[in-house]
Tab-separated table of C-alpha atoms in Angstrom:
chain	number	residue	atom	x	y	z
A	1	MET	CA	127.722	70.276	96.914
A	2	ASN	CA	128.075	71.654	100.329
A	3	PRO	CA	124.416	72.020	101.958
A	4	LEU	CA	125.498	75.264	104.233
A	5	ALA	CA	125.278	76.305	101.160
A	6	PHE	CA	121.819	76.910	101.040
A	7	VAL	CA	121.407	78.371	104.497
A	8	PRO	CA	122.517	81.785	103.318
A	9	LEU	CA	119.758	81.273	100.526
A	10	PHE	CA	116.927	79.922	102.712
A	11	LEU	CA	117.818	83.071	105.130
A	12	ALA	CA	117.535	85.748	102.328
A	13	SER	CA	113.677	84.191	100.562
A	14	ILE	CA	112.604	84.410	104.051
A	15	GLY	CA	113.344	87.677	104.185
A	16	ARG	CA	111.831	88.718	101.437
A	17	SER	CA	109.160	86.653	101.936
A	18	THR	CA	108.693	89.232	105.470
A	19	LEU	CA	110.054	92.318	103.943
A	20	GLY	CA	106.407	90.902	101.032
A	21	LEU	CA	104.316	90.986	103.825
A	22	LEU	CA	105.340	93.487	105.978
A	23	GLY	CA	105.218	95.800	102.353
A	24	VAL	CA	101.637	93.933	101.878
A	25	VAL	CA	99.957	95.072	105.870
A	26	GLY	CA	101.719	98.780	105.133
A	27	ARG	CA	100.048	99.295	102.189
A	28	LEU	CA	96.567	98.011	103.331
A	29	ALA	CA	97.190	99.433	106.217
A	30	ILE	CA	97.232	102.738	104.378
A	31	PHE	CA	94.094	102.003	102.417
A	32	THR	CA	91.946	101.372	104.932
A	33	ALA	CA	92.905	104.393	107.081
A	34	GLU	CA	92.326	106.281	103.859
A	35	THR	CA	88.905	104.496	103.414
A	36	LEU	CA	87.691	105.153	106.675
A	37	SER	CA	89.093	109.028	106.448
A	38	HIS	CA	86.813	109.660	103.549
A	39	VAL	CA	83.862	108.002	105.443
A	40	LEU	CA	82.622	110.268	107.223
A	41	ARG	CA	83.958	113.561	104.899
A	42	PRO	CA	82.197	115.427	102.230
A	43	PRO	CA	81.037	114.547	99.391
A	44	PHE	CA	78.625	112.125	99.552
A	45	TYR	CA	77.473	109.788	96.670
A	46	PRO	CA	73.750	108.244	98.206
A	47	VAL	CA	72.856	107.289	95.059
A	48	GLU	CA	75.622	104.962	94.793
A	49	LEU	CA	76.444	103.703	97.903
A	50	GLY	CA	71.839	103.132	97.013
A	51	HIS	CA	72.709	100.988	93.527
A	52	GLN	CA	75.406	99.006	95.572
A	53	LEU	CA	72.907	98.187	98.793
A	54	LEU	CA	70.867	97.012	96.278
A	55	ARG	CA	73.551	94.818	94.685
A	56	ILE	CA	75.690	93.762	97.258
A	57	GLY	CA	72.469	93.329	99.592
A	58	TYR	CA	69.451	92.290	98.183
A	59	PHE	CA	70.711	90.098	95.359
A	60	SER	CA	72.826	87.588	97.902
A	61	LEU	CA	69.816	87.197	99.223
A	62	PRO	CA	69.095	83.885	97.637
A	63	VAL	CA	72.562	82.341	97.810
A	64	VAL	CA	72.645	83.247	102.172
A	65	GLY	CA	68.773	81.999	101.930
A	66	MET	CA	69.792	78.975	100.667
A	67	THR	CA	72.748	78.533	102.219
A	68	THR	CA	71.369	78.638	105.665
A	69	LEU	CA	68.469	76.496	104.493
A	70	PHE	CA	70.551	74.021	103.851
A	71	THR	CA	73.116	73.979	106.998
A	72	GLY	CA	70.018	74.088	109.754
A	73	ALA	CA	68.731	71.061	108.121
A	74	ALA	CA	71.836	69.516	108.497
A	75	LEU	CA	72.791	71.064	111.271
A	76	ALA	CA	69.131	69.969	113.164
A	77	LEU	CA	70.195	65.439	111.797
A	78	GLN	CA	73.436	65.763	112.561
A	79	ILE	CA	72.584	67.497	116.286
A	80	TYR	CA	69.945	64.622	116.917
A	81	ALA	CA	72.237	62.038	115.635
A	82	GLY	CA	74.690	63.122	118.071
A	83	GLY	CA	71.963	63.386	121.101
A	84	VAL	CA	69.739	60.032	120.439
A	85	ARG	CA	73.156	59.023	122.034
A	86	PHE	CA	72.497	60.045	125.359
A	87	SER	CA	69.346	60.548	125.567
A	88	ALA	CA	69.470	64.507	124.548
A	89	GLU	CA	68.381	64.835	121.293
A	90	THR	CA	65.259	67.563	123.120
A	91	VAL	CA	68.555	70.165	122.522
A	92	VAL	CA	68.385	69.899	118.275
A	93	PRO	CA	66.219	73.343	118.170
A	94	SER	CA	68.440	75.157	120.811
A	95	ILE	CA	71.410	73.945	119.733
A	96	VAL	CA	70.101	74.401	116.323
A	97	ALA	CA	68.996	78.227	116.583
A	98	ILE	CA	72.631	78.834	118.586
A	99	GLY	CA	74.573	77.177	115.624
A	100	ILE	CA	72.766	79.368	113.049
A	101	VAL	CA	72.703	82.521	115.004
A	102	ARG	CA	76.536	82.916	116.583
A	103	GLU	CA	78.423	81.248	114.102
A	104	LEU	CA	77.080	79.560	111.187
A	105	GLY	CA	74.720	82.294	109.547
A	106	PRO	CA	77.466	84.923	109.971
A	107	VAL	CA	80.644	82.950	109.035
A	108	LEU	CA	79.365	80.754	105.702
A	109	GLY	CA	77.410	83.740	105.360
A	110	GLY	CA	79.900	86.114	105.020
A	111	LEU	CA	82.018	83.429	103.369
A	112	MET	CA	78.942	83.496	100.524
A	113	VAL	CA	78.916	86.864	100.218
A	114	ALA	CA	82.890	87.153	99.541
A	115	GLY	CA	82.874	84.693	97.319
A	116	ARG	CA	80.370	87.003	95.513
A	117	VAL	CA	80.980	90.220	96.282
A	118	SER	CA	84.757	90.415	96.912
A	119	SER	CA	85.318	88.986	93.502
A	120	SER	CA	82.669	91.587	91.708
A	121	ILE	CA	83.906	94.054	92.886
A	122	ALA	CA	87.321	93.374	92.520
A	123	ALA	CA	86.853	92.336	88.412
A	124	GLU	CA	85.072	95.900	88.548
A	125	LEU	CA	87.300	97.530	89.945
A	126	GLY	CA	90.866	96.917	88.334
A	127	THR	CA	88.844	96.173	84.484
A	128	MET	CA	88.000	100.430	85.274
A	129	ARG	CA	91.358	100.700	85.814
A	130	VAL	CA	92.815	99.120	83.792
A	131	THR	CA	90.753	101.074	80.759
A	132	GLU	CA	91.957	103.808	82.904
A	133	GLN	CA	88.492	105.560	83.538
A	134	ILE	CA	89.353	105.646	87.707
A	135	ASP	CA	92.077	108.312	85.976
A	136	ALA	CA	89.012	110.149	84.803
A	137	LEU	CA	87.388	109.786	87.484
A	138	THR	CA	90.331	112.168	89.306
A	139	THR	CA	90.205	114.555	85.916
A	140	LEU	CA	86.532	114.797	86.464
A	141	SER	CA	87.454	116.336	90.451
A	142	THR	CA	86.123	113.090	91.725
A	143	ASN	CA	87.842	110.892	94.194
A	144	PRO	CA	87.722	107.580	93.351
A	145	PHE	CA	87.910	106.578	96.773
A	146	LYS	CA	84.198	108.529	97.895
A	147	TYR	CA	83.549	107.417	94.797
A	148	LEU	CA	83.950	104.030	94.564
A	149	ILE	CA	85.178	102.476	97.090
A	150	VAL	CA	83.424	103.862	100.784
A	151	PRO	CA	80.275	103.143	98.997
A	152	ARG	CA	80.229	99.969	98.670
A	153	VAL	CA	82.421	99.243	102.285
A	154	VAL	CA	79.234	101.495	103.941
A	155	ALA	CA	77.174	99.173	101.937
A	156	ALA	CA	78.486	95.959	102.913
A	157	THR	CA	79.215	96.438	106.284
A	158	LEU	CA	75.445	98.002	106.828
A	159	ALA	CA	73.774	94.799	104.424
A	160	LEU	CA	75.616	91.957	106.240
A	161	PRO	CA	74.004	92.393	109.365
A	162	VAL	CA	71.308	92.310	107.820
A	163	LEU	CA	71.853	88.817	105.159
A	164	VAL	CA	72.293	87.065	108.269
A	165	ALA	CA	69.619	88.436	110.282
A	166	ILE	CA	67.267	87.146	107.248
A	167	GLY	CA	69.853	83.959	107.353
A	168	ASP	CA	69.327	83.060	111.005
A	169	ILE	CA	66.038	83.256	110.915
A	170	ILE	CA	65.741	80.518	107.394
A	171	GLY	CA	68.502	78.453	108.625
A	172	VAL	CA	66.868	78.125	111.889
A	173	LEU	CA	63.425	76.999	110.054
A	174	GLY	CA	66.038	74.502	107.914
A	175	GLY	CA	65.792	72.605	111.440
A	176	TYR	CA	62.500	73.072	111.917
A	177	LEU	CA	61.095	72.211	109.142
A	178	VAL	CA	63.599	69.155	109.525
A	179	GLY	CA	62.749	69.004	113.508
A	180	ILE	CA	58.794	68.447	111.635
A	181	GLY	CA	59.127	66.588	108.877
A	182	ARG	CA	61.805	64.384	109.565
A	183	LEU	CA	62.709	63.475	113.305
A	184	GLY	CA	58.840	63.468	115.020
A	185	PHE	CA	58.930	66.604	117.056
A	186	ASP	CA	56.295	69.036	118.366
A	187	PRO	CA	56.005	72.044	116.026
A	188	GLY	CA	54.343	73.998	119.093
A	189	ALA	CA	57.311	72.524	120.904
A	190	TYR	CA	60.243	73.014	118.778
A	191	ILE	CA	59.621	76.246	118.763
A	192	LYS	CA	59.561	77.374	122.447
A	193	ASN	CA	62.473	74.818	122.975
A	194	THR	CA	64.486	77.281	120.161
A	195	LEU	CA	62.899	80.823	121.841
A	196	ASP	CA	63.975	79.971	125.719
A	197	PHE	CA	66.800	79.030	125.184
A	198	LEU	CA	68.363	81.721	122.634
A	199	GLU	CA	69.763	85.059	124.123
A	200	PRO	CA	69.971	88.658	122.671
A	201	ALA	CA	73.576	88.129	123.045
A	202	ASP	CA	73.685	85.083	120.924
A	203	VAL	CA	72.041	87.848	118.069
A	204	THR	CA	74.161	90.824	118.601
A	205	SER	CA	77.742	88.689	118.845
A	206	GLY	CA	76.496	87.364	115.399
A	207	LEU	CA	75.034	90.275	113.976
A	208	VAL	CA	78.101	92.461	114.787
A	209	LYS	CA	80.185	89.757	113.241
A	210	ALA	CA	78.353	90.249	110.374
A	211	ALA	CA	79.443	93.407	110.284
A	212	VAL	CA	82.900	93.701	110.859
A	213	PHE	CA	83.005	90.566	107.508
A	214	GLY	CA	80.563	92.808	105.534
A	215	PHE	CA	83.440	95.662	105.881
A	216	LEU	CA	86.488	92.903	105.864
A	217	LEU	CA	84.901	91.559	102.133
A	218	ALA	CA	84.493	94.814	100.548
A	219	LEU	CA	87.437	96.175	101.645
A	220	MET	CA	89.326	93.361	100.222
A	221	GLY	CA	87.423	93.060	96.763
A	222	CYS	CA	88.785	97.662	96.478
A	223	TYR	CA	92.030	96.895	98.018
A	224	HIS	CA	92.293	94.279	95.020
A	225	GLY	CA	90.730	95.933	92.442
A	226	TYR	CA	91.624	98.964	92.731
A	227	ASN	CA	95.529	97.997	92.556
A	228	SER	CA	94.973	96.016	89.921
A	229	GLY	CA	97.990	94.279	87.871
A	230	ARG	CA	97.455	95.280	84.385
A	231	GLY	CA	95.438	93.575	81.491
A	232	ALA	CA	93.185	90.611	81.751
A	233	ARG	CA	96.339	88.247	83.981
A	234	GLY	CA	95.966	91.072	86.242
A	235	VAL	CA	92.262	91.479	87.242
A	236	GLY	CA	92.123	87.908	87.088
A	237	GLN	CA	94.517	87.525	89.803
A	238	ALA	CA	93.299	90.855	91.435
A	239	THR	CA	90.406	89.218	91.347
A	240	THR	CA	91.602	85.886	93.254
A	241	ASN	CA	93.523	87.461	96.197
A	242	ALA	CA	90.251	89.473	96.729
A	243	VAL	CA	88.477	86.478	97.155
A	244	VAL	CA	91.290	83.934	99.234
A	245	SER	CA	92.340	86.980	101.366
A	246	ALA	CA	88.427	88.239	101.941
A	247	SER	CA	88.030	84.435	103.112
A	248	ILE	CA	91.528	84.166	105.714
A	249	LEU	CA	90.526	87.093	106.993
A	250	ILE	CA	86.642	86.347	107.232
A	251	LEU	CA	87.156	83.499	109.304
A	252	ALA	CA	90.763	85.106	111.436
A	253	ALA	CA	88.269	87.636	112.459
A	254	ASN	CA	85.872	85.078	113.477
A	255	TYR	CA	87.581	83.429	115.898
A	256	LEU	CA	89.181	87.020	117.442
A	257	LEU	CA	85.632	87.770	117.539
A	258	THR	CA	84.208	84.597	119.725
A	259	GLU	CA	87.096	84.481	121.957
A	260	ALA	CA	85.732	88.382	121.998
A	261	PHE	CA	82.039	87.223	123.149
A	262	PHE	CA	83.056	83.930	124.719
B	1	MET	CA	107.819	139.801	76.982
B	2	ALA	CA	106.911	136.736	76.321
B	3	PRO	CA	103.632	135.267	78.464
B	4	THR	CA	103.300	132.717	81.581
B	5	PRO	CA	103.483	129.372	79.748
B	6	LYS	CA	100.545	127.769	80.478
B	7	ILE	CA	101.943	124.535	81.357
B	8	ALA	CA	105.757	124.659	81.779
B	9	LEU	CA	107.372	121.174	82.535
B	10	GLN	CA	111.560	121.614	83.390
B	11	ASP	CA	113.972	118.566	84.621
B	12	VAL	CA	111.025	115.871	85.564
B	13	TRP	CA	112.951	112.911	86.479
B	14	LYS	CA	110.149	109.689	87.220
B	15	THR	CA	111.192	106.275	87.937
B	16	PHE	CA	109.141	103.230	87.829
B	17	GLY	CA	110.963	100.662	90.026
B	18	GLU	CA	114.309	100.568	88.061
B	19	LYS	CA	113.525	102.073	85.007
B	20	THR	CA	113.862	106.072	84.634
B	21	VAL	CA	111.408	106.723	82.324
B	22	LEU	CA	111.204	110.424	82.741
B	23	ALA	CA	114.917	111.663	82.488
B	24	GLY	CA	114.656	115.273	83.172
B	25	VAL	CA	111.796	116.456	80.756
B	26	SER	CA	112.039	119.754	80.362
B	27	LEU	CA	108.344	121.511	77.788
B	28	SER	CA	106.368	124.674	78.084
B	29	VAL	CA	102.915	125.566	75.971
B	30	ALA	CA	101.719	129.038	75.988
B	31	PRO	CA	97.755	129.627	76.903
B	32	GLY	CA	96.070	129.042	73.700
B	33	ARG	CA	98.143	126.854	72.380
B	34	SER	CA	98.441	123.872	71.216
B	35	LEU	CA	101.050	121.010	71.796
B	36	VAL	CA	101.526	118.050	70.516
B	37	ILE	CA	104.737	115.170	71.542
B	38	ILE	CA	105.600	113.017	70.194
B	39	GLY	CA	107.693	109.642	70.357
B	40	GLY	CA	107.387	105.843	70.166
B	41	SER	CA	105.647	103.814	72.436
B	42	GLY	CA	107.241	103.600	75.924
B	43	THR	CA	109.092	106.520	75.801
B	44	GLY	CA	107.241	108.565	78.842
B	45	LYS	CA	104.237	110.367	77.278
B	46	SER	CA	101.402	109.329	78.668
B	47	VAL	CA	104.079	109.810	81.980
B	48	THR	CA	103.957	113.177	81.312
B	49	LEU	CA	100.242	113.964	81.071
B	50	LYS	CA	100.176	111.726	84.402
B	51	CYS	CA	102.182	114.102	86.061
B	52	ILE	CA	101.159	117.249	85.279
B	53	LEU	CA	97.392	116.166	86.512
B	54	GLY	CA	99.074	114.719	89.801
B	55	ILE	CA	97.733	111.149	89.342
B	56	GLU	CA	102.089	109.972	89.131
B	57	ARG	CA	104.297	111.971	91.110
B	58	ALA	CA	107.490	113.371	89.858
B	59	ASP	CA	110.733	112.171	91.430
B	60	ARG	CA	111.650	115.531	91.003
B	61	GLY	CA	112.221	118.288	88.656
B	62	SER	CA	109.475	121.314	88.727
B	63	ILE	CA	105.858	121.568	86.883
B	64	ARG	CA	104.701	124.467	86.530
B	65	ILE	CA	100.582	126.221	86.091
B	66	ASP	CA	100.202	130.008	85.436
B	67	GLY	CA	103.587	129.612	87.108
B	68	THR	CA	102.778	127.941	89.855
B	69	GLU	CA	104.191	124.662	91.634
B	70	ILE	CA	101.565	122.253	91.168
B	71	GLU	CA	102.281	121.098	94.810
B	72	LYS	CA	101.079	124.915	95.379
B	73	ILE	CA	97.906	125.012	93.199
B	74	ASP	CA	93.943	124.469	94.398
B	75	ARG	CA	93.891	120.930	92.340
B	76	ARG	CA	90.141	120.243	92.825
B	77	ALA	CA	89.637	123.955	91.367
B	78	PHE	CA	92.362	123.249	88.208
B	79	LEU	CA	90.477	120.084	86.640
B	80	ARG	CA	87.215	121.907	87.283
B	81	HIS	CA	89.069	123.974	84.159
B	82	PHE	CA	90.109	120.723	82.508
B	83	GLY	CA	88.853	117.922	80.287
B	84	MET	CA	91.002	114.708	78.599
B	85	LEU	CA	89.578	112.361	76.084
B	86	PHE	CA	91.763	109.366	77.339
B	87	GLN	CA	93.660	106.967	74.591
B	88	GLY	CA	90.789	104.315	74.976
B	89	GLY	CA	87.651	106.684	75.939
B	90	ALA	CA	88.156	105.803	79.767
B	91	LEU	CA	84.402	106.456	79.607
B	92	PHE	CA	82.008	104.844	81.777
B	93	ASP	CA	80.202	101.794	81.379
B	94	SER	CA	77.956	101.268	83.908
B	95	LEU	CA	76.154	104.952	83.104
B	96	PRO	CA	74.496	105.658	80.026
B	97	VAL	CA	75.838	108.334	77.302
B	98	TRP	CA	74.548	111.497	78.372
B	99	HIS	CA	75.844	110.686	82.485
B	100	ASN	CA	78.812	110.200	81.457
B	101	VAL	CA	78.680	113.443	79.297
B	102	ALA	CA	77.791	115.207	81.957
B	103	PHE	CA	79.335	113.277	84.793
B	104	ARG	CA	81.202	116.570	86.760
B	105	LEU	CA	78.086	118.721	85.971
B	106	ARG	CA	76.230	115.757	88.127
B	107	HIS	CA	78.815	115.242	90.813
B	108	GLY	CA	79.927	118.722	91.271
B	109	ARG	CA	79.849	120.657	94.625
B	110	GLN	CA	75.721	122.435	92.749
B	111	PRO	CA	75.614	119.361	90.835
B	112	MET	CA	73.150	120.497	88.002
B	113	SER	CA	69.499	119.284	87.579
B	114	ARG	CA	69.345	115.806	85.585
B	115	ARG	CA	67.123	117.362	83.249
B	116	ASP	CA	69.737	120.364	82.609
B	117	ALA	CA	72.581	118.075	82.496
B	118	ARG	CA	70.992	115.581	79.788
B	119	ASP	CA	70.437	119.002	77.365
B	120	LEU	CA	73.736	120.052	77.731
B	121	ALA	CA	75.419	116.537	77.267
B	122	ILE	CA	73.190	116.540	74.241
B	123	GLY	CA	73.947	119.744	73.065
B	124	LYS	CA	77.845	118.638	73.590
B	125	LEU	CA	77.055	115.139	71.344
B	126	ARG	CA	75.873	117.172	69.075
B	127	ARG	CA	79.011	119.647	68.510
B	128	VAL	CA	81.599	115.968	68.288
B	129	GLY	CA	78.441	114.488	65.650
B	130	LEU	CA	76.033	112.139	67.524
B	131	GLY	CA	72.449	112.528	67.026
B	132	PRO	CA	70.690	112.719	70.660
B	133	GLU	CA	69.831	108.977	70.075
B	134	THR	CA	72.662	108.463	71.245
B	135	ALA	CA	72.641	110.042	74.990
B	136	ASP	CA	70.959	106.844	76.555
B	137	LEU	CA	72.894	103.955	75.133
B	138	TYR	CA	75.294	102.408	77.058
B	139	PRO	CA	78.827	102.547	75.624
B	140	ALA	CA	79.302	99.029	75.093
B	141	GLU	CA	76.721	99.649	72.081
B	142	LEU	CA	78.874	102.419	70.015
B	143	SER	CA	81.793	101.501	67.930
B	144	GLY	CA	85.189	102.502	68.904
B	145	GLY	CA	84.702	106.060	66.738
B	146	MET	CA	81.428	106.878	68.593
B	147	GLN	CA	83.132	105.809	72.078
B	148	LYS	CA	85.771	108.859	70.568
B	149	ARG	CA	83.610	111.081	69.517
B	150	VAL	CA	81.290	111.090	73.567
B	151	GLY	CA	84.695	110.867	74.526
B	152	LEU	CA	85.380	114.458	72.917
B	153	ALA	CA	82.049	115.065	73.865
B	154	ARG	CA	83.047	114.368	78.462
B	155	ALA	CA	86.589	116.764	77.688
B	156	ILE	CA	84.578	119.847	76.626
B	157	ALA	CA	81.576	119.855	77.805
B	158	THR	CA	81.932	122.314	80.775
B	159	ASP	CA	84.675	124.261	77.926
B	160	PRO	CA	88.150	124.276	80.157
B	161	GLU	CA	90.591	126.165	79.462
B	162	VAL	CA	93.046	122.810	79.413
B	163	ILE	CA	93.013	119.999	77.533
B	164	PHE	CA	94.460	116.997	76.993
B	165	PHE	CA	94.302	114.006	73.962
B	166	ASP	CA	96.268	110.782	74.856
B	167	GLU	CA	96.681	108.992	71.663
B	168	PRO	CA	92.736	110.343	70.148
B	169	THR	CA	92.857	108.562	67.091
B	170	SER	CA	94.574	105.219	67.904
B	171	GLY	CA	92.582	102.266	66.829
B	172	LEU	CA	90.686	104.824	64.623
B	173	ASP	CA	90.156	103.805	60.764
B	174	PRO	CA	91.850	107.414	58.136
B	175	ILE	CA	88.483	108.865	58.034
B	176	MET	CA	87.598	108.482	61.138
B	177	ALA	CA	90.518	109.432	62.315
B	178	GLY	CA	90.158	112.705	60.177
B	179	VAL	CA	86.940	113.660	61.538
B	180	ILE	CA	88.581	113.535	64.733
B	181	ASN	CA	91.832	115.261	64.642
B	182	GLU	CA	89.423	118.114	62.927
B	183	LEU	CA	86.789	118.283	65.468
B	184	ILE	CA	89.755	118.279	67.840
B	185	ARG	CA	91.945	120.927	66.185
B	186	GLU	CA	88.344	123.627	65.523
B	187	LEU	CA	87.235	122.513	69.824
B	188	VAL	CA	90.427	123.934	70.352
B	189	THR	CA	90.584	127.113	68.510
B	190	GLU	CA	86.459	127.941	68.810
B	191	MET	CA	86.907	127.094	72.725
B	192	GLY	CA	90.561	128.966	72.986
B	193	ALA	CA	91.912	126.361	75.388
B	194	THR	CA	95.527	124.997	75.719
B	195	ALA	CA	95.677	122.076	74.458
B	196	ILE	CA	98.367	118.773	74.891
B	197	THR	CA	98.110	115.870	73.003
B	198	ILE	CA	100.404	112.666	72.235
B	199	THR	CA	100.621	110.141	69.395
B	200	HIS	CA	102.376	108.380	66.827
B	201	ASP	CA	100.569	109.732	63.926
B	202	MET	CA	101.583	112.269	61.831
B	203	THR	CA	98.438	113.436	60.416
B	204	THR	CA	97.602	114.329	64.078
B	205	VAL	CA	100.328	116.484	64.689
B	206	HIS	CA	99.714	118.132	61.443
B	207	SER	CA	96.282	118.904	62.018
B	208	VAL	CA	96.448	119.864	65.353
B	209	ALA	CA	99.869	121.645	66.360
B	210	ASP	CA	100.641	124.838	66.434
B	211	GLU	CA	103.874	123.332	68.049
B	212	VAL	CA	105.132	119.693	68.875
B	213	ALA	CA	107.961	118.425	71.540
B	214	MET	CA	109.870	115.107	70.502
B	215	LEU	CA	110.240	112.880	73.576
B	216	HIS	CA	112.601	110.518	72.889
B	217	GLY	CA	115.848	108.812	75.925
B	218	GLY	CA	113.749	110.788	78.866
B	219	VAL	CA	113.917	114.091	77.545
B	220	ILE	CA	112.891	116.624	74.652
B	221	ARG	CA	114.810	115.711	71.751
B	222	TRP	CA	113.618	118.645	70.155
B	223	GLN	CA	110.142	122.246	70.367
B	224	GLY	CA	109.214	124.088	67.396
B	225	PRO	CA	106.552	124.821	65.615
B	226	VAL	CA	105.106	122.489	62.787
B	227	ALA	CA	106.335	123.914	60.336
B	228	GLY	CA	110.348	124.092	61.721
B	229	MET	CA	110.284	120.285	61.946
B	230	GLU	CA	111.336	118.851	58.444
B	231	THR	CA	113.979	121.863	58.683
B	232	SER	CA	115.644	120.940	61.912
B	233	GLY	CA	118.170	118.780	60.990
B	234	ASP	CA	117.654	116.324	64.641
B	235	PRO	CA	118.059	113.589	63.619
B	236	TYR	CA	115.670	111.598	66.129
B	237	LEU	CA	113.127	113.894	64.560
B	238	GLN	CA	113.533	113.649	61.119
B	239	GLN	CA	114.097	109.299	61.739
B	240	PHE	CA	110.611	109.650	63.465
B	241	ILE	CA	108.479	112.337	60.985
B	242	HIS	CA	110.113	109.957	58.043
B	243	GLY	CA	108.950	106.260	59.618
B	244	ARG	CA	113.318	105.248	58.611
B	245	ALA	CA	114.300	102.378	60.580
B	246	GLU	CA	117.861	103.350	59.749
B	247	GLY	CA	118.370	106.267	62.272
B	248	PRO	CA	120.133	106.804	65.399
B	249	ILE	CA	116.226	105.222	66.903
B	250	GLU	CA	117.118	101.714	67.832
B	251	THR	CA	114.417	99.539	66.731
B	252	VAL	CA	113.786	95.697	68.320
B	253	ARG	CA	112.882	93.520	65.280
């Protein structure tokens, strides 16, 4: 068969994929705009917001804490291994702190919470869609965006900076424990070295990143769950798509924000 | 002069992708009457209800409530006087039974106090044959029949003017189905509500309906009083109500 015969098929498949992608981007943009438009307009559901803050924020604390603790500890060992080659092992405390606060705390915290929360939101809303609970909300004069989506998105946006701030402290503590126990640093000198080189902008840039990541991971969970297909397969697909898209968006947004704060 | 229908559909069309589900549906129901829509699976009964509620948007045609096009009515005001029993119950599984029943009262513009809402919910639960001990259970702890009753209690919580019942007896044993049918008939008569029920179950049709409409091929094949079904002469209706395999409705074997 003539190989040129495949060219139109190839171009057609590229065209279909492009149109599909543009369709998803458009639907997501409309969903985001609708969510934001409901954030400031009453009625508000403070009890629901409180539940979501507890669920997304408080219950994610162990996951974020463990992640940053071990990351800080490993980071201290790696920086020491590199620093010792040109007699710069004293930079371990400051580089651990800057690395955790500016980059690893928000990114790893965001990814871990995405795995835990985006999937859970997508599965919950997907099941509500399949079992007609979302339609039932509408018939009970309750806007599903206001009752289901806004509390989750707002809660994640507020909770992530707090989670990451706590995670930053635990991550620095992980580096401190390894620095003192394994690498022979003086405790007072380690803390002084950490604080002397850490600037307020390092902390605030990390917390701004965390808020953006929180917004993105909840939005992805809500979008995929709310638009879930039918049956167990549809809900499963929505859950997978929520985690994958939230993780990719977090990493992409991290690069853009790092460029912005550079 | 005939009263303005509570709900009237005229030449309503709805397509999903390439599949046309409603191809010019026209039907009406008078205030205080109970209309049952029958038809096979996938004939668009649920889509018809969703179009009336605005959950799905009809591609074309006219849907009127009290003589006014649905685009022009205050949808929130309409929904305040509306109740619906969903096929699977659609109870919120994160909330206890009493909160499900009193959901609208707790989340309206002027929310009722927790104690008053709970008391009212217990009253409605009693009306559908459930004791106060069920109020604090969660939906997952209830049997299918009890979930239907809770769904019914939620549908009547605000004494609505219009109630929709979507397959109210599906998945229930014949005795429980009979109980639910009786409850629906009693509640609709008691409240003077306008009701639309969709079902496959002919026992429900005979228990609940003042009028019957049969949906097939995207259109209403027949609409008339329940007593007129047997003598209608419409071959589609006759095949459906007698459950015959032979007839104009194609069956997949």
